[in-house]
Short mmCIF file of C-alpha atoms in Angstrom, two decimals:
data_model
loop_
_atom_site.label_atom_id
_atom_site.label_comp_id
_atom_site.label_asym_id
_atom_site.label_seq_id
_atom_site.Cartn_x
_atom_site.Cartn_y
_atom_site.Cartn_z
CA UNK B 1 -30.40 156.71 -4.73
CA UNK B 2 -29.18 153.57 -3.76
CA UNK B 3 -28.60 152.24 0.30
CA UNK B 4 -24.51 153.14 -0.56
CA UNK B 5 -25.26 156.82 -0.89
CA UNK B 6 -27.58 157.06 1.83
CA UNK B 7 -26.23 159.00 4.81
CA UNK B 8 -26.18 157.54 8.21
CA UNK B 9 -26.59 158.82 11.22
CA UNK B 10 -25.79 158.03 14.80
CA UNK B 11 -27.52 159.17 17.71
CA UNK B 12 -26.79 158.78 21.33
CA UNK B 13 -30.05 159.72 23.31
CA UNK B 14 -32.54 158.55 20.71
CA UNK B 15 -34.87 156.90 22.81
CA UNK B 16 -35.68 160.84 24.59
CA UNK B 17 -38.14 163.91 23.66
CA UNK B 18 -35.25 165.33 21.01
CA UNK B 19 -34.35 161.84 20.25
CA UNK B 20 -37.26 161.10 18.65
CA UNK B 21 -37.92 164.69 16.81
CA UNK B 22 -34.32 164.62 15.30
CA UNK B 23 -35.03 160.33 14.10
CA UNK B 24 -37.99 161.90 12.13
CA UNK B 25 -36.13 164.79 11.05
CA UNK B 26 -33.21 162.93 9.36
CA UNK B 27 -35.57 160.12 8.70
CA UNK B 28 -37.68 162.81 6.42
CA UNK B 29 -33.86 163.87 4.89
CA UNK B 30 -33.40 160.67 3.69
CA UNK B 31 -31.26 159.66 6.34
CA UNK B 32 -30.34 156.17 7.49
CA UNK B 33 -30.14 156.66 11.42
CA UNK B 34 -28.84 154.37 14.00
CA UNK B 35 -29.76 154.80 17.66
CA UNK B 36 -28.04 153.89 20.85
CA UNK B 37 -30.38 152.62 23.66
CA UNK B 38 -29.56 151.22 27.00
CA UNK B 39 -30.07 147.88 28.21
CA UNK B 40 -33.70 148.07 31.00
CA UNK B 41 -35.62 145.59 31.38
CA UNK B 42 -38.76 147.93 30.67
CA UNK B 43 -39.12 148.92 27.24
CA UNK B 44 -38.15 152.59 27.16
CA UNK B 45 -38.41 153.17 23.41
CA UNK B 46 -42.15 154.53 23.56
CA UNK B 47 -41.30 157.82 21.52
CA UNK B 48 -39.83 155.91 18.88
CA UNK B 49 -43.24 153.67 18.58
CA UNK B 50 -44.61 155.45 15.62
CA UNK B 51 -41.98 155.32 13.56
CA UNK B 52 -40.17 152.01 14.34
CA UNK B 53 -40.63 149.46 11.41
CA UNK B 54 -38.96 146.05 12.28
CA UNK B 55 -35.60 145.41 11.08
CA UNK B 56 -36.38 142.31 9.21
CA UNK B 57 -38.00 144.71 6.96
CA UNK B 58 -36.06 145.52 4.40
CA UNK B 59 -37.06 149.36 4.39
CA UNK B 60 -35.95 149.71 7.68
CA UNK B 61 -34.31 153.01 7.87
CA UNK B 62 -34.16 153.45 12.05
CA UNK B 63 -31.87 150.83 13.71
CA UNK B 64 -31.54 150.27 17.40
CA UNK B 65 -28.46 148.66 18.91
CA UNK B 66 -27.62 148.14 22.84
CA UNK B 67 -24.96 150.74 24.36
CA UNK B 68 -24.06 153.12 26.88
CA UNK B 69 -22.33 156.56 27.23
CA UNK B 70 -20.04 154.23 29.71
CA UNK B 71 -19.03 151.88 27.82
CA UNK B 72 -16.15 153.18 25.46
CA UNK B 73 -15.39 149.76 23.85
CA UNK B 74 -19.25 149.82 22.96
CA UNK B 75 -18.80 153.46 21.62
CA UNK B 76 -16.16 152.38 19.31
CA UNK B 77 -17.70 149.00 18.01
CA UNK B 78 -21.04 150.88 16.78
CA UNK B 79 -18.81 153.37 14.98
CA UNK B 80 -16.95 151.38 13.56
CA UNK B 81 -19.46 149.18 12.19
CA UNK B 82 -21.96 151.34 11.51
CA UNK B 83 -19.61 154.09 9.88
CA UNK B 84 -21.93 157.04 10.35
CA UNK B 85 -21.43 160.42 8.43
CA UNK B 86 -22.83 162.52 11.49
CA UNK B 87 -23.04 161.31 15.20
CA UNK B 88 -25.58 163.70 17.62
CA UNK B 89 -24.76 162.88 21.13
CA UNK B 90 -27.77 163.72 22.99
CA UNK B 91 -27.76 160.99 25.82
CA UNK B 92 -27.29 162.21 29.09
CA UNK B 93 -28.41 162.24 32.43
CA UNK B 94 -30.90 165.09 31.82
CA UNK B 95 -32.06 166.23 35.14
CA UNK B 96 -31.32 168.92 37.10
CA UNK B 97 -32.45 168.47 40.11
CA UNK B 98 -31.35 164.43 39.97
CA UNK B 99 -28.00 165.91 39.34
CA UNK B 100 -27.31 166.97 42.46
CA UNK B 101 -28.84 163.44 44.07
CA UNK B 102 -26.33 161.46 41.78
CA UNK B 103 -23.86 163.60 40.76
CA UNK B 104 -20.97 160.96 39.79
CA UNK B 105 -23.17 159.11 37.77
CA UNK B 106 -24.36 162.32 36.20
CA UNK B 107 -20.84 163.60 35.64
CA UNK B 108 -19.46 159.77 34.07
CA UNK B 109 -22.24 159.93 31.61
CA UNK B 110 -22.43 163.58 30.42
CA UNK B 111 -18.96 164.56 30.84
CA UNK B 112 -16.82 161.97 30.43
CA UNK B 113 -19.16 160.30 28.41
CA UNK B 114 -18.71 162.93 25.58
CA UNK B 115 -15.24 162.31 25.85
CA UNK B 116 -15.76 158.40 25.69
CA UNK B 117 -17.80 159.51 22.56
CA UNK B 118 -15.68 161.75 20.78
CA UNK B 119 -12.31 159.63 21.33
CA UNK B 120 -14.35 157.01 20.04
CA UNK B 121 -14.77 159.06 16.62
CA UNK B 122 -11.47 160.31 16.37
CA UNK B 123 -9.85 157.42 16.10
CA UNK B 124 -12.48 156.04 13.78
CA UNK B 125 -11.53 158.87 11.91
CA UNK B 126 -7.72 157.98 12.46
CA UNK B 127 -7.77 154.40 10.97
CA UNK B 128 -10.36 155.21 8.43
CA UNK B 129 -9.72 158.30 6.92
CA UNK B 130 -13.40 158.77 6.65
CA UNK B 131 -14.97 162.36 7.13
CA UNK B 132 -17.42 161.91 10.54
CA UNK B 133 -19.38 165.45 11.81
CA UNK B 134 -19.82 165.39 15.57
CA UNK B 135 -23.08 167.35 17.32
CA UNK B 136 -22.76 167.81 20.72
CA UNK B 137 -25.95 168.76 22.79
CA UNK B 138 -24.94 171.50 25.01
CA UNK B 139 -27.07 173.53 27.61
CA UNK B 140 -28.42 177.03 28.56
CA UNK B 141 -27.75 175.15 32.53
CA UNK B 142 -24.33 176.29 31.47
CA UNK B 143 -24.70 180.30 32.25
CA UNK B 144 -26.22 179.14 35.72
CA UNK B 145 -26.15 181.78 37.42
CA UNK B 146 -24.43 184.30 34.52
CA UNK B 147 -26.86 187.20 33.66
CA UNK B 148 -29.25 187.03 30.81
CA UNK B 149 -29.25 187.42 27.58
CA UNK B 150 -26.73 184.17 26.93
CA UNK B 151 -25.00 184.10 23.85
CA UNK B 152 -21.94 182.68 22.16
CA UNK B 153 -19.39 184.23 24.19
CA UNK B 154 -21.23 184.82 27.33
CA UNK B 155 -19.57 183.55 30.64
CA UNK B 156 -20.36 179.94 31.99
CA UNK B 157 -21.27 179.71 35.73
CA UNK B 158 -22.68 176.25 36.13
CA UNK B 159 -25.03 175.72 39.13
CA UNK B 160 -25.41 172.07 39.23
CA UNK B 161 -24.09 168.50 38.93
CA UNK B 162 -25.40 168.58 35.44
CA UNK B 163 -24.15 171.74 34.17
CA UNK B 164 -21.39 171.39 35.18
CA UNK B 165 -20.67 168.04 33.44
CA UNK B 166 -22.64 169.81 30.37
CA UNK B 167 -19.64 172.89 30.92
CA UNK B 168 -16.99 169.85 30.75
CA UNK B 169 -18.47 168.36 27.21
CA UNK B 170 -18.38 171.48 25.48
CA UNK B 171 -15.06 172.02 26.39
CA UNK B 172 -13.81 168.17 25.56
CA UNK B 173 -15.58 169.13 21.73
CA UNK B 174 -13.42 172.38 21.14
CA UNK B 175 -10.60 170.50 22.68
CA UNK B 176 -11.03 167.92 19.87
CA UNK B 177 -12.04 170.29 17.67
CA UNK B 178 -9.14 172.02 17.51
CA UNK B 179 -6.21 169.60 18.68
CA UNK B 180 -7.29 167.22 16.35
CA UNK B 181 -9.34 169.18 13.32
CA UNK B 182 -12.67 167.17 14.09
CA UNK B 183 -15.39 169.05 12.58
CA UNK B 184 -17.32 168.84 16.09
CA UNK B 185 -19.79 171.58 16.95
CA UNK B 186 -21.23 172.60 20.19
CA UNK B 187 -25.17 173.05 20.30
CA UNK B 188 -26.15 174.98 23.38
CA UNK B 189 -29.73 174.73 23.46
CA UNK B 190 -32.14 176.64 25.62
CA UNK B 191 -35.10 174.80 27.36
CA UNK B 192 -36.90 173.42 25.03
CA UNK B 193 -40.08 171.20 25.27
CA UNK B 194 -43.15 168.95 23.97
CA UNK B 195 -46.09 166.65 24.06
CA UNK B 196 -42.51 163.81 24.40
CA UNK B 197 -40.85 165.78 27.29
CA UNK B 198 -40.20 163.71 30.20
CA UNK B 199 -43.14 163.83 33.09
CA UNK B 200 -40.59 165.33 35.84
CA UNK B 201 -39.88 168.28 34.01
CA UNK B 202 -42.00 171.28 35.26
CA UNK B 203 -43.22 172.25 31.95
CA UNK B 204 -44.73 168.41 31.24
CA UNK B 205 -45.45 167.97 35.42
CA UNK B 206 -47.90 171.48 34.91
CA UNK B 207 -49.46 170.16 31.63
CA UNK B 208 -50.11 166.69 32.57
CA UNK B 209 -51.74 167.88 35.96
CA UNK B 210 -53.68 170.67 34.39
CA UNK B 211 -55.25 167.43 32.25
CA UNK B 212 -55.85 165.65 34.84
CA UNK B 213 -56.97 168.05 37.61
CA UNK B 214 -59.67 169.38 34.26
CA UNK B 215 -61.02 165.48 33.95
CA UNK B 216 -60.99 165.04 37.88
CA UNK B 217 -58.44 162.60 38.36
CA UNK B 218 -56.27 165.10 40.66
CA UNK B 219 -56.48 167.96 42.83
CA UNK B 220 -53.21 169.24 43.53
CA UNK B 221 -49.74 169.94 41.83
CA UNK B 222 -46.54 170.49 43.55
CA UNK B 223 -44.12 172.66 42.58
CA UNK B 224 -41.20 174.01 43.78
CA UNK B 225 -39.51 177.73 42.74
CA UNK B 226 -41.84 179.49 40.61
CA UNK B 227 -40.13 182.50 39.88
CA UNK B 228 -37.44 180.84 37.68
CA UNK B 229 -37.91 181.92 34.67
CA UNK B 230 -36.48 180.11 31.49
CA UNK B 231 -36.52 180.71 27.19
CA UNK B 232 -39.34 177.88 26.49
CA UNK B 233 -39.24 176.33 22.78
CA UNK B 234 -40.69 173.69 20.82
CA UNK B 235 -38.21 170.59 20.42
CA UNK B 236 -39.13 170.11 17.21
CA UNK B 237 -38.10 173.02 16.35
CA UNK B 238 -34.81 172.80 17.85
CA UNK B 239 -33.38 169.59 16.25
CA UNK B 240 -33.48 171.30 12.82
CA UNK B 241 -30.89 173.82 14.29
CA UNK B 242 -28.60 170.63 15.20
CA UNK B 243 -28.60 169.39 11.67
CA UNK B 244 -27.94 172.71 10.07
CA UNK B 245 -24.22 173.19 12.06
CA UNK B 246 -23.07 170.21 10.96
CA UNK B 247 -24.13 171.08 7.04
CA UNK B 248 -21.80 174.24 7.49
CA UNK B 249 -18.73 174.14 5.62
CA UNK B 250 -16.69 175.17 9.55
CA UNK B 251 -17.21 173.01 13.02
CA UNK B 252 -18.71 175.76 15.29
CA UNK B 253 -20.98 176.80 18.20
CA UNK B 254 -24.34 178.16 18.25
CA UNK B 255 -27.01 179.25 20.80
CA UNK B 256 -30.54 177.87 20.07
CA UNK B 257 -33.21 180.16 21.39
CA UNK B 258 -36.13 181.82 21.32
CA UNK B 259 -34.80 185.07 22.67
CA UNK B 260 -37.95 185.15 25.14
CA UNK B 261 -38.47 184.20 28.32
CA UNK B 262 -41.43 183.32 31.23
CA UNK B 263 -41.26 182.87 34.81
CA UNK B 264 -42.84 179.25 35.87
CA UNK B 265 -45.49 181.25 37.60
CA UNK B 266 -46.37 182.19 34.08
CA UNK B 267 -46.10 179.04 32.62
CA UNK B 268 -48.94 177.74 34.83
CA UNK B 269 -51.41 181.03 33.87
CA UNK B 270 -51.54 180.04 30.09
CA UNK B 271 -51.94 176.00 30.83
CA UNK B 272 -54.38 176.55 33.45
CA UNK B 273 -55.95 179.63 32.17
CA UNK B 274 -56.25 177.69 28.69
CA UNK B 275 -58.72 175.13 30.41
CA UNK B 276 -60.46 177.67 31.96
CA UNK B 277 -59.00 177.18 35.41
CA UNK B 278 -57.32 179.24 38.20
CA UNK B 279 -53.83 177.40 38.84
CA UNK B 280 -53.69 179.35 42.48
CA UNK B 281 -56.16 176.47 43.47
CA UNK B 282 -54.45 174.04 42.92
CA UNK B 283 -50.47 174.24 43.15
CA UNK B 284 -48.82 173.87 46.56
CA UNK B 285 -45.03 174.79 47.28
CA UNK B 286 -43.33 171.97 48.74
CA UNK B 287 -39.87 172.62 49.58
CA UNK B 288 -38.41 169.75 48.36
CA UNK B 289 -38.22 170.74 44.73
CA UNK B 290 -35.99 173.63 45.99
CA UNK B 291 -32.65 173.01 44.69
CA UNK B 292 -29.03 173.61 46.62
CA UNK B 293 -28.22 176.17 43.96
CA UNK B 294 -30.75 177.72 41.82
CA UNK B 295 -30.89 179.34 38.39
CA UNK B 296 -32.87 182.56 38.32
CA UNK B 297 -32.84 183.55 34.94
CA UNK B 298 -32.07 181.95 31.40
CA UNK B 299 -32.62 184.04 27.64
CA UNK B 300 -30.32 183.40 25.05
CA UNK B 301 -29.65 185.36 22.09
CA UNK B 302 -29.88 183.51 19.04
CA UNK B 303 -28.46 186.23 16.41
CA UNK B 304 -25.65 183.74 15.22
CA UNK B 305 -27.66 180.84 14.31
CA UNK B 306 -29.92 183.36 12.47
CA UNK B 307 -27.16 184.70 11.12
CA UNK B 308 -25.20 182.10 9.80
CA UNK B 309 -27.60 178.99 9.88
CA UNK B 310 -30.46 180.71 9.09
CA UNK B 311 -32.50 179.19 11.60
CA UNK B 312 -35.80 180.37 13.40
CA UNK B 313 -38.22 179.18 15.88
CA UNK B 314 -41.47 178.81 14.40
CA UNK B 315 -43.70 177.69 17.68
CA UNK B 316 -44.48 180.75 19.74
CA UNK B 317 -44.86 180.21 23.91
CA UNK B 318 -48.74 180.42 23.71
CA UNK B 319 -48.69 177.78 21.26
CA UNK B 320 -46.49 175.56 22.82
CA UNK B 321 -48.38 175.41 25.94
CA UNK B 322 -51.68 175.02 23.81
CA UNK B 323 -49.84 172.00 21.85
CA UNK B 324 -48.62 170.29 25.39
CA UNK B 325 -51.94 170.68 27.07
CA UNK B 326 -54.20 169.54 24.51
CA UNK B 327 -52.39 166.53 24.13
CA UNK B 328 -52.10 165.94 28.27
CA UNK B 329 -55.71 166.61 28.06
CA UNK B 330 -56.25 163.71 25.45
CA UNK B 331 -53.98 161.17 27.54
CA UNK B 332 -55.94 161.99 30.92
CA UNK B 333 -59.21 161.41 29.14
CA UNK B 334 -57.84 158.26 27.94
CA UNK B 335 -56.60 157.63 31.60
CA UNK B 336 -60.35 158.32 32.89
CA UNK B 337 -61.70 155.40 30.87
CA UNK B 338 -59.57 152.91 32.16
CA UNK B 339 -59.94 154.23 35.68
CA UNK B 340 -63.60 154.28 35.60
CA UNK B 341 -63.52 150.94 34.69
CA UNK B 342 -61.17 149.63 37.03
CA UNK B 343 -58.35 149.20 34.83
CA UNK B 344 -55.90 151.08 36.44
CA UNK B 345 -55.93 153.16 40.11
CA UNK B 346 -56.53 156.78 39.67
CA UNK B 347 -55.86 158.06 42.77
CA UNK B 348 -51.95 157.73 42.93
CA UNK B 349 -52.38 161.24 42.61
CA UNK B 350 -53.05 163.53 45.62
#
């Protein structure tokens, strides 16, 4: 198979927890795959680390090039140049609760960013003639405050900044979708986590306390409304369901799910309770991580992709909480080392 028949990808988002599980995904396909990354003076690339091989290497099959869901002319250079045969747009502004602190930033990027995106392919498409499959990474934010179970055709009532902008994408992709024939398909994912999810998401926050408060390097953990309860799966699960809609022979959209659901409060029983601890010791309410509008209760039915994809989870919630705290466990061991010998200050913890 020579480097002309190699597909490429192009993924917006690379650089974050399903980022990095969809790179090794396609990577393990065969895939050529391009990534979008912002310009930060900090490195921000550390989920990529262990499968980055420098591009002077000439079996470099992950490429990295400066962009940003703002820029359109950006957008439109990369496609052009790189031609992909599938784009995954999966950069956004992730957080909900930062959502409602910066909502026009949050709304530029994941709203009108998607459009920026997918204009950006169409007319790529336009003055090519080339065939380009477009993923769009929806969200189970989306139902808000619509009762559970979520599926395909269930009403959206965003409650925040974010889903709202996430309610605005999906709608820009069927737009293009069907004014324009793009085969562009709509993902809407339910919560779905990892050892790579980001540290100020309550799933990671609980794990990496729980491995810290077991080595001694914190006390207390903070939380906020703990009878939320949410359909927890394994990323790495979830990026094979992206990959499968756009190897359909029709654009459409699919709910990702595990069709099961836990309340925070029972999130923190299996991590603590796994290490042998009582999380009542240890977590304190603080209001602050109350949020103007909250979302009670997210399950999504998952029949179609089944169905039609024939996709599964294959990570259960025990053993997703197992995976996440053994490896928090592991880092805050790793953490106690260097703060025992004065390498770095443990106590920025309370």
């Amino acid at each position: 198979m020579g480097d002309s028949a190699l597909k490429k990808a192009l993924i917006t988002g690379i650089t974050g927890q399903d980022g990095s599980y969809l790179t090794e995904f396609l990577l393990g396909k065969g895939y050529e795959v391009h990534g979008i990354i912002r310009r930060s003076s900090n490195f921000n690339t550390q989920r990529l680390e262990h499968i980055y091989v420098d591009p002077h290497n000439s079996g470099a099959r992950m490429k990295l090039h400066y962009g940003d869901l703002t820029d359109a002319s950006a957008l439109r250079k990369w496609i052009d140049s790189i031609c992909p045969d599938e784009v995954y747009n999966l950069g956004a502004q992730s957080h909900v609760g930062v959502s409602f602190e910066n909502p026009d930033y949050t709304a530029d990027v994941v709203a009108t960013g998607a459009l920026r995106l997918l204009e950006a392919v169409r007319t790529h498409i336009m003055t090519t003639g080339r065939q380009v499959k477009y993923y769009q990474a929806g969200s189970s934010e989306m139902y808000g405050a619509t009762p559970p179970p979520q599926d395909e055709s269930t009403v959206f009532h965003p409650r925040s900044p974010y889903a709202v902008s996430k309610v605005a994408a999906h709608w820009y992709t069927v737009n293009y979708r069907e004014a324009y024939g793009l085969f562009a398909c709509n993902g809407i994912l339910f919560n779905h986590e990892s050892p790579r999810r980001g540290e100020n998401f309550v799933t990671r926050k609980i794990t990496r306390a729980v491995g810290r408060i077991k080595i001694g390097l914190q006390k207390k953990l903070f939380l906020g409304n703990l009878k939320a309860s949410r359909d927890w799966g394994f990323a790495g699960d979830y990026v094979e369901a992206m990959w499968l809609m756009l190897q359909q022979e029709n654009p459409d959209d699919y709910v990702v799910a595990t069709e099961d659901s836990h309340t925070v409060e029972e999130f923190l029983e299996e991590a603590f309770g796994y290490v042998n601890l009582n999380w009542k010791n240890h977590v304190e309410i603080d209001p602050r991580y109350f949020r103007p509008a909250e979302v009670d209760n997210l399950r999504g039915s998952a029949a179609k992709a089944k169905e039609v994809l024939g996709w599964a989870p294959k990570v259960s919630f025990k053993q997703l909480v197992v995976m996440m705290v053994d490896s928090d466990l592991e880092k805050a061991k790793r953490e106690k080392v260097l703060a025992d010998n004065g390498y770095i200050d443990s106590h920025q913890q309370p």
